[in-house]
Structures are given as C-alpha cells and as structure tokens.
Tab-separated table of C-alpha atoms in Angstrom:
chain	number	residue	atom	x	y	z
A	18	UNK	CA	65.158	-83.442	123.494
A	19	UNK	CA	61.834	-82.071	123.402
A	20	UNK	CA	60.687	-78.620	123.647
A	21	UNK	CA	59.760	-79.202	127.142
A	22	UNK	CA	63.065	-80.280	127.928
A	23	UNK	CA	64.999	-77.528	126.076
A	24	UNK	CA	62.697	-75.196	127.968
A	25	UNK	CA	63.338	-76.820	131.372
A	26	UNK	CA	67.014	-76.508	130.951
A	27	UNK	CA	66.899	-72.835	130.117
A	28	UNK	CA	64.840	-72.479	133.355
A	29	UNK	CA	67.718	-74.406	135.022
A	30	UNK	CA	70.281	-72.241	133.447
A	31	UNK	CA	68.592	-69.048	134.800
A	32	UNK	CA	68.053	-70.456	138.133
A	33	UNK	CA	71.699	-70.303	138.642
A	34	UNK	CA	71.808	-66.526	138.891
A	35	UNK	CA	70.652	-64.528	141.706
A	36	UNK	CA	70.263	-61.188	140.392
A	37	UNK	CA	68.214	-59.791	137.199
A	38	UNK	CA	71.849	-57.990	136.471
A	39	UNK	CA	73.503	-61.415	136.171
A	40	UNK	CA	70.602	-62.820	134.110
A	41	UNK	CA	70.841	-59.696	131.908
A	42	UNK	CA	74.648	-60.260	131.255
A	43	UNK	CA	73.710	-64.106	130.482
A	44	UNK	CA	71.202	-63.143	127.927
A	45	UNK	CA	73.783	-60.615	126.421
A	46	UNK	CA	76.512	-63.334	126.275
A	47	UNK	CA	73.889	-65.491	124.356
A	48	UNK	CA	73.302	-62.759	122.020
A	49	UNK	CA	77.115	-62.664	121.479
A	50	UNK	CA	77.302	-66.376	120.538
A	51	UNK	CA	74.333	-66.179	118.092
A	52	UNK	CA	75.691	-67.156	114.813
A	53	UNK	CA	75.937	-64.252	112.413
A	54	UNK	CA	73.106	-63.635	109.938
A	55	UNK	CA	74.039	-63.681	106.188
A	56	UNK	CA	73.478	-60.202	104.673
A	57	UNK	CA	71.373	-61.933	102.079
A	58	UNK	CA	68.742	-62.256	104.718
A	59	UNK	CA	68.780	-58.814	106.082
A	60	UNK	CA	65.974	-57.749	104.053
A	61	UNK	CA	62.702	-55.942	104.477
A	62	UNK	CA	60.529	-59.163	104.221
A	63	UNK	CA	62.568	-60.806	107.205
A	64	UNK	CA	62.071	-57.943	109.462
A	65	UNK	CA	60.087	-58.601	112.751
A	66	UNK	CA	57.136	-56.045	112.788
A	67	UNK	CA	56.460	-54.690	116.352
A	68	UNK	CA	59.857	-54.748	117.572
A	69	UNK	CA	61.461	-51.619	119.036
A	70	UNK	CA	65.000	-52.798	117.518
A	71	UNK	CA	65.446	-54.124	114.094
A	72	UNK	CA	65.350	-58.071	114.204
A	73	UNK	CA	65.557	-60.169	110.938
A	74	UNK	CA	64.256	-63.698	111.430
A	75	UNK	CA	64.635	-66.009	108.375
A	76	UNK	CA	63.155	-69.594	108.359
A	77	UNK	CA	63.842	-72.569	106.246
A	78	UNK	CA	61.816	-75.768	105.578
A	79	UNK	CA	64.087	-78.537	104.989
A	80	UNK	CA	63.453	-82.185	103.531
A	81	UNK	CA	63.382	-83.651	107.172
A	82	UNK	CA	60.103	-82.091	107.532
A	83	UNK	CA	61.694	-79.486	110.133
A	84	UNK	CA	61.742	-75.695	110.105
A	85	UNK	CA	65.388	-73.927	110.814
A	86	UNK	CA	65.496	-70.495	112.100
A	87	UNK	CA	68.517	-67.895	111.581
A	88	UNK	CA	68.304	-64.294	113.221
A	89	UNK	CA	70.039	-61.151	114.118
A	90	UNK	CA	69.216	-57.923	115.455
A	91	UNK	CA	70.969	-54.398	116.182
A	92	UNK	CA	70.349	-54.750	120.000
A	93	UNK	CA	72.501	-57.393	121.725
A	94	UNK	CA	69.785	-57.973	124.312
A	95	UNK	CA	67.365	-59.084	121.606
A	96	UNK	CA	70.113	-61.125	119.889
A	97	UNK	CA	69.976	-62.907	123.237
A	98	UNK	CA	66.212	-63.350	123.352
A	99	UNK	CA	65.984	-64.535	119.811
A	100	UNK	CA	68.990	-67.114	120.423
A	101	UNK	CA	66.869	-68.610	123.123
A	102	UNK	CA	63.694	-68.911	120.926
A	103	UNK	CA	65.841	-70.461	118.274
A	104	UNK	CA	67.182	-72.718	120.565
A	105	UNK	CA	63.788	-73.960	121.604
A	106	UNK	CA	61.967	-73.875	118.339
A	107	UNK	CA	64.702	-74.180	115.540
A	108	UNK	CA	64.949	-77.866	113.883
A	109	UNK	CA	61.105	-78.776	114.927
A	110	UNK	CA	58.240	-79.522	113.002
A	111	UNK	CA	55.489	-77.026	112.166
A	112	UNK	CA	53.051	-78.617	114.708
A	113	UNK	CA	55.677	-78.829	117.189
A	114	UNK	CA	56.366	-75.048	116.888
A	115	UNK	CA	52.624	-74.236	116.477
A	116	UNK	CA	51.886	-76.053	119.620
A	117	UNK	CA	54.783	-74.982	121.694
A	118	UNK	CA	53.666	-73.312	124.866
A	119	UNK	CA	57.076	-71.566	125.496
A	120	UNK	CA	56.390	-71.221	129.199
A	121	UNK	CA	60.048	-70.690	129.971
A	122	UNK	CA	59.682	-66.916	128.829
A	123	UNK	CA	57.268	-66.437	132.128
A	124	UNK	CA	59.164	-69.242	134.205
A	125	UNK	CA	62.316	-67.521	134.000
A	126	UNK	CA	60.613	-63.782	134.678
A	127	UNK	CA	61.137	-62.391	131.377
A	128	UNK	CA	57.479	-61.040	130.966
A	129	UNK	CA	57.968	-59.207	134.415
A	130	UNK	CA	61.494	-57.684	133.949
A	131	UNK	CA	61.496	-56.856	130.328
A	132	UNK	CA	60.602	-53.207	129.256
A	133	UNK	CA	57.069	-53.008	127.703
A	134	UNK	CA	58.778	-52.237	124.306
A	135	UNK	CA	61.234	-55.267	124.784
A	136	UNK	CA	58.484	-57.514	126.150
A	137	UNK	CA	56.040	-56.669	122.957
A	138	UNK	CA	59.112	-57.294	120.735
A	139	UNK	CA	59.563	-60.624	122.246
A	140	UNK	CA	56.008	-61.598	121.708
A	141	UNK	CA	56.433	-60.414	118.168
A	142	UNK	CA	59.185	-62.911	117.510
A	143	UNK	CA	57.468	-65.847	118.725
A	144	UNK	CA	54.347	-64.658	116.552
A	145	UNK	CA	56.627	-64.366	113.651
A	146	UNK	CA	58.274	-68.048	114.066
A	147	UNK	CA	54.789	-69.481	114.790
A	148	UNK	CA	53.608	-67.701	111.583
A	149	UNK	CA	56.473	-69.212	109.620
A	150	UNK	CA	55.238	-72.522	111.001
A	151	UNK	CA	51.630	-72.204	109.766
A	152	UNK	CA	52.566	-70.858	106.427
A	153	UNK	CA	55.147	-73.931	106.048
A	154	UNK	CA	52.542	-76.406	107.355
A	155	UNK	CA	49.812	-75.112	104.601
A	156	UNK	CA	52.353	-74.919	101.872
A	157	UNK	CA	53.559	-78.601	102.492
A	158	UNK	CA	49.985	-79.753	102.779
A	159	UNK	CA	49.171	-78.292	99.336
A	160	UNK	CA	52.199	-80.179	98.127
A	161	UNK	CA	51.062	-83.566	98.918
C-alpha cells in the first residue's frame, strides 16, 4: 500500500465514529495495541522533544533501504497517535517519509480536537520521524 492508501484507510476508519469520545476511545485502543518498546531504546537520545508526555521513538534503517520505527509513551493517547504515524511511515524509504504530506492528521480532525500541547507533541513526533529520514538519506548517500 502507498502512504496515501494507508492515510485513506485511517480516515475511513475514523469516519465510522460519530462522536469524538468514540474517536478518542479508538485512539486509546490503538495505543494499547502498539507493540512494547524494548527498554534498551528508552534512552534520552530517543526521546521526542516538544512533547508534554515522554515519548521514545527509535528508527532503524535496514538493508531493504527502508526505515522501521518503534515507539512508546507514558501517555496512552500519545501511544495511539504515534501508532498511527508508525502505521503510515514505517517500512518506507527516506524519500517517501520526507515527502509524505500526512494529510490524514487534518482529515480526521486531529489538529482541531487535540489540546494545544498534544497537537504540538504530534507535530514534534512527525518532525522527528522526518528528521530520521533525512539523516538516513544523508548517511546512505555518503556510503555510496
């Protein structure tokens, strides 16, 4: 699936809910289903800056030329948010991640229904994922 197709799938899933209470419950459920992050990745250098909650985000560049993300947070709603970002961006090339518009965030109403601090945190997580992609792209181009 393309990034756009995954984004469309998320938007469709959110359209099934009538209220924001139901949507928040779904986000919480996504957070509960996020695979646990190994403690070895819960280090300061993997913390996402700009989040009210503690968020750890680790990225691994594999031989297939794609980046794979793992993450965790001490806040269950944030775990749900990062799980959606991982669903869209993990297993993609650096260029795909860098160029991903991530329109699903606005299309499901996340930017207007999150508290300002959560919204800033979400943007910080997106920025960190894109920064990893830029770093891996530069590192990979220097190896060639």
